[in-house]
Amino acid sequence: SLRHDDLGLNEGEALIICTQFRLHQLPESTNTIYNSTIISPRDAFLKFLQQLKPDIFILSENDADHCSPDFLTRFREAVDFHWKFLDSTSASFKGRDCDERHVIENEAAKILYNTVASQSGSQTERNECHTKWKSRIMKAGFSAHPLKDEVLENAKAQLRKYDTKWDLAVNEACMLLRWKAQTTTFCSVWK
């Protein structure tokens, strides 16, 4: 097992762990043994990251709840989430029929199928909302590190240049990226 001392950091070097849109690919419902305790693989991985003692841990993920055991609930959440995604890409491509758009739509269809139709053994992706991730991260021993106002204002300015239908909000120490006032993804910083 990897430990902080194994990383070979020199005096004054910082360890920053950035996980962008990957943790939702860890199984959510199967159990793992971590320090003689049975927990989910997501919780085990977060505890592992905490044990590395990072100076900063950054999590960016989709903000949707696709973990419900109830098919209808999972279906509604998945369709809503992917509708926002496809609506935003449609606006980005301005209705053009191009190869990039077809690739994005095909990938979205695969993910939607996996989210809705696949059961626990064959799932490759299950998004969780930012409040569930926050709870998991805090349970692993991290504490929230609020984003500076300057960072938020710069991000908002960049979004305004791109498309006015995108905006940012802050909720529970998370920066939420929103399409037409509906949250799509989030970013949070932890210590």
CSV table of C-alpha atoms in Angstrom, one decimal:
chain,number,residue,atom,x,y,z
A,1,SER,CA,0.0,0.0,0.0
A,2,LEU,CA,1.3,3.4,-1.0
A,3,ARG,CA,2.0,5.8,1.9
A,4,HIS,CA,2.9,9.5,2.0
A,5,ASP,CA,6.6,8.7,2.8
A,6,ASP,CA,6.8,6.5,-0.4
A,7,LEU,CA,6.1,9.5,-2.6
A,8,GLY,CA,9.6,10.9,-2.2
A,9,LEU,CA,8.5,14.5,-1.7
A,10,ASN,CA,11.3,17.0,-1.1
A,11,GLU,CA,11.2,19.6,1.7
A,12,GLY,CA,8.7,22.4,0.7
A,13,GLU,CA,7.0,20.3,-2.0
A,14,ALA,CA,3.2,20.1,-1.9
A,15,LEU,CA,1.1,17.1,-2.7
A,16,ILE,CA,-2.0,18.0,-4.7
A,17,ILE,CA,-4.4,15.3,-5.7
A,18,CYS,CA,-6.9,16.2,-8.4
A,19,THR,CA,-9.6,13.8,-9.4
A,20,GLN,CA,-11.6,15.0,-12.4
A,21,PHE,CA,-14.6,13.0,-13.5
A,22,ARG,CA,-13.2,9.6,-12.5
A,23,LEU,CA,-14.5,8.7,-9.0
A,24,HIS,CA,-18.0,8.0,-10.3
A,25,GLN,CA,-16.4,5.1,-12.1
A,26,LEU,CA,-15.5,3.4,-8.8
A,27,PRO,CA,-18.2,0.9,-7.7
A,28,GLU,CA,-20.6,2.4,-5.2
A,29,SER,CA,-22.5,-0.5,-3.8
A,30,THR,CA,-20.0,-3.4,-3.6
A,31,ASN,CA,-18.1,-3.6,-0.4
A,32,THR,CA,-14.4,-3.5,0.2
A,33,ILE,CA,-12.4,-4.4,3.4
A,34,TYR,CA,-10.4,-1.4,4.5
A,35,ASN,CA,-8.6,-1.7,7.8
A,36,SER,CA,-10.8,-4.6,8.8
A,37,THR,CA,-13.9,-2.6,8.1
A,38,ILE,CA,-16.4,-3.3,5.3
A,39,ILE,CA,-17.0,-0.1,3.3
A,40,SER,CA,-17.8,0.9,-0.3
A,41,PRO,CA,-14.8,1.1,-2.8
A,42,ARG,CA,-15.5,4.9,-3.0
A,43,ASP,CA,-15.1,5.4,0.7
A,44,ALA,CA,-12.1,3.1,0.8
A,45,PHE,CA,-10.4,5.1,-2.0
A,46,LEU,CA,-11.1,8.4,-0.2
A,47,LYS,CA,-9.7,7.1,3.0
A,48,PHE,CA,-6.6,6.0,1.0
A,49,LEU,CA,-6.2,9.5,-0.4
A,50,GLN,CA,-6.6,11.0,3.1
A,51,GLN,CA,-3.8,8.7,4.4
A,52,LEU,CA,-1.5,10.2,1.7
A,53,LYS,CA,-1.9,13.5,3.6
A,54,PRO,CA,-2.3,15.8,0.5
A,55,ASP,CA,-2.0,19.5,1.0
A,56,ILE,CA,-5.0,19.9,-1.3
A,57,PHE,CA,-7.5,17.4,-2.7
A,58,ILE,CA,-9.6,18.6,-5.6
A,59,LEU,CA,-12.8,16.8,-6.7
A,60,SER,CA,-14.6,17.6,-9.9
A,61,GLU,CA,-17.6,15.4,-10.8
A,62,ASN,CA,-21.0,15.3,-12.4
A,63,ASP,CA,-23.7,16.4,-10.1
A,64,ALA,CA,-26.4,13.8,-10.5
A,65,ASP,CA,-27.7,11.0,-8.4
A,66,HIS,CA,-27.6,7.7,-10.4
A,67,CYS,CA,-27.2,5.3,-7.5
A,68,SER,CA,-30.8,4.7,-6.6
A,69,PRO,CA,-31.7,1.0,-6.5
A,70,ASP,CA,-35.2,2.1,-7.8
A,71,PHE,CA,-35.2,1.9,-11.6
A,72,LEU,CA,-37.7,4.7,-12.2
A,73,THR,CA,-35.8,7.1,-9.9
A,74,ARG,CA,-32.5,6.3,-11.6
A,75,PHE,CA,-34.2,6.6,-15.0
A,76,ARG,CA,-35.6,10.1,-14.3
A,77,GLU,CA,-32.3,11.3,-12.9
A,78,ALA,CA,-30.3,9.9,-15.8
A,79,VAL,CA,-32.6,11.4,-18.5
A,80,ASP,CA,-32.7,14.8,-16.8
A,81,PHE,CA,-28.9,14.9,-16.4
A,82,HIS,CA,-28.2,13.7,-20.0
A,83,TRP,CA,-30.8,16.1,-21.4
A,84,LYS,CA,-29.0,19.0,-19.9
A,85,PHE,CA,-25.7,17.7,-21.3
A,86,LEU,CA,-27.1,17.2,-24.8
A,87,ASP,CA,-28.9,20.5,-24.7
A,88,SER,CA,-25.7,22.3,-23.8
A,89,THR,CA,-23.7,20.6,-26.5
A,90,SER,CA,-26.4,21.3,-29.0
A,91,ALA,CA,-26.1,25.0,-28.2
A,92,SER,CA,-22.3,24.7,-28.4
A,93,PHE,CA,-22.5,23.2,-31.9
A,94,LYS,CA,-25.1,25.7,-32.9
A,95,GLY,CA,-27.1,23.0,-34.6
A,96,ARG,CA,-24.3,21.9,-36.9
A,97,ASP,CA,-24.2,18.3,-38.1
A,98,CYS,CA,-20.5,17.3,-37.4
A,99,ASP,CA,-18.4,14.3,-36.4
A,100,GLU,CA,-17.6,15.7,-33.0
A,101,ARG,CA,-21.3,16.1,-32.2
A,102,HIS,CA,-22.0,12.5,-33.3
A,103,VAL,CA,-19.2,11.2,-31.1
A,104,ILE,CA,-20.5,13.1,-28.1
A,105,GLU,CA,-24.0,11.9,-28.6
A,106,ASN,CA,-22.9,8.3,-29.1
A,107,GLU,CA,-20.9,8.4,-25.9
A,108,ALA,CA,-23.8,10.0,-24.0
A,109,ALA,CA,-26.0,7.2,-25.2
A,110,LYS,CA,-23.6,4.5,-23.9
A,111,ILE,CA,-23.4,6.2,-20.5
A,112,LEU,CA,-27.2,6.6,-20.3
A,113,TYR,CA,-27.6,2.9,-21.1
A,114,ASN,CA,-25.1,1.9,-18.5
A,115,THR,CA,-26.7,4.2,-15.9
A,116,VAL,CA,-30.2,3.1,-16.5
A,117,ALA,CA,-30.1,-0.5,-17.7
A,118,SER,CA,-27.0,-2.0,-16.1
A,119,GLN,CA,-27.3,-3.6,-12.6
A,120,SER,CA,-24.7,-3.6,-9.9
A,121,GLY,CA,-22.3,-6.1,-11.3
A,122,SER,CA,-22.0,-4.6,-14.8
A,123,GLN,CA,-22.2,-0.9,-14.0
A,124,THR,CA,-19.2,1.2,-15.0
A,125,GLU,CA,-20.5,4.6,-14.0
A,126,ARG,CA,-22.7,5.9,-11.2
A,127,ASN,CA,-22.8,9.6,-10.5
A,128,GLU,CA,-23.6,11.0,-7.1
A,129,CYS,CA,-24.7,14.5,-6.2
A,130,HIS,CA,-22.3,16.9,-4.6
A,131,THR,CA,-23.9,16.6,-1.2
A,132,LYS,CA,-23.3,12.8,-1.1
A,133,TRP,CA,-19.7,13.3,-2.2
A,134,LYS,CA,-19.3,16.0,0.5
A,135,SER,CA,-20.5,13.6,3.1
A,136,ARG,CA,-18.2,10.8,1.9
A,137,ILE,CA,-15.2,13.2,1.8
A,138,MET,CA,-15.8,14.5,5.2
A,139,LYS,CA,-16.2,11.0,6.6
A,140,ALA,CA,-12.8,10.2,5.1
A,141,GLY,CA,-11.3,12.9,7.2
A,142,PHE,CA,-11.0,15.9,4.8
A,143,SER,CA,-12.3,19.4,5.6
A,144,ALA,CA,-13.6,21.8,3.0
A,145,HIS,CA,-11.3,24.5,1.7
A,146,PRO,CA,-13.5,27.3,0.3
A,147,LEU,CA,-12.7,28.7,-3.1
A,148,LYS,CA,-11.5,32.3,-3.2
A,149,ASP,CA,-13.9,34.9,-4.5
A,150,GLU,CA,-11.3,35.9,-7.1
A,151,VAL,CA,-11.3,32.3,-8.5
A,152,LEU,CA,-15.1,32.3,-8.8
A,153,GLU,CA,-15.2,35.7,-10.4
A,154,ASN,CA,-12.6,34.7,-13.0
A,155,ALA,CA,-14.5,31.5,-13.8
A,156,LYS,CA,-17.8,33.4,-14.1
A,157,ALA,CA,-16.1,35.9,-16.5
A,158,GLN,CA,-14.9,33.1,-18.7
A,159,LEU,CA,-18.4,31.5,-18.8
A,160,ARG,CA,-20.0,34.8,-19.8
A,161,LYS,CA,-17.6,34.9,-22.8
A,162,TYR,CA,-18.6,31.4,-23.9
A,163,ASP,CA,-22.4,31.3,-23.5
A,164,THR,CA,-24.8,33.2,-21.2
A,165,LYS,CA,-26.8,30.0,-20.5
A,166,TRP,CA,-24.0,28.8,-18.3
A,167,ASP,CA,-23.4,30.1,-14.8
A,168,LEU,CA,-21.7,29.3,-11.5
A,169,ALA,CA,-23.1,29.0,-8.0
A,170,VAL,CA,-21.6,28.1,-4.7
A,171,ASN,CA,-23.3,25.6,-2.4
A,172,GLU,CA,-21.8,23.8,0.6
A,173,ALA,CA,-18.2,24.7,-0.3
A,174,CYS,CA,-18.8,23.4,-3.9
A,175,MET,CA,-18.6,25.5,-7.1
A,176,LEU,CA,-21.5,24.3,-9.2
A,177,LEU,CA,-21.5,24.7,-13.0
A,178,ARG,CA,-25.0,25.2,-14.1
A,179,TRP,CA,-26.8,25.1,-17.5
A,180,LYS,CA,-30.0,27.2,-17.6
A,181,ALA,CA,-29.8,27.3,-13.8
A,182,GLN,CA,-29.7,23.5,-13.4
A,183,THR,CA,-26.5,22.1,-11.9
A,184,THR,CA,-24.5,19.8,-14.2
A,185,THR,CA,-21.1,19.4,-12.5
A,186,PHE,CA,-19.3,20.6,-9.4
A,187,CYS,CA,-15.8,21.3,-8.2
A,188,SER,CA,-14.7,21.2,-4.5
A,189,VAL,CA,-11.4,21.7,-2.7
A,190,TRP,CA,-10.4,19.9,0.4
A,191,LYS,CA,-7.5,19.7,2.9
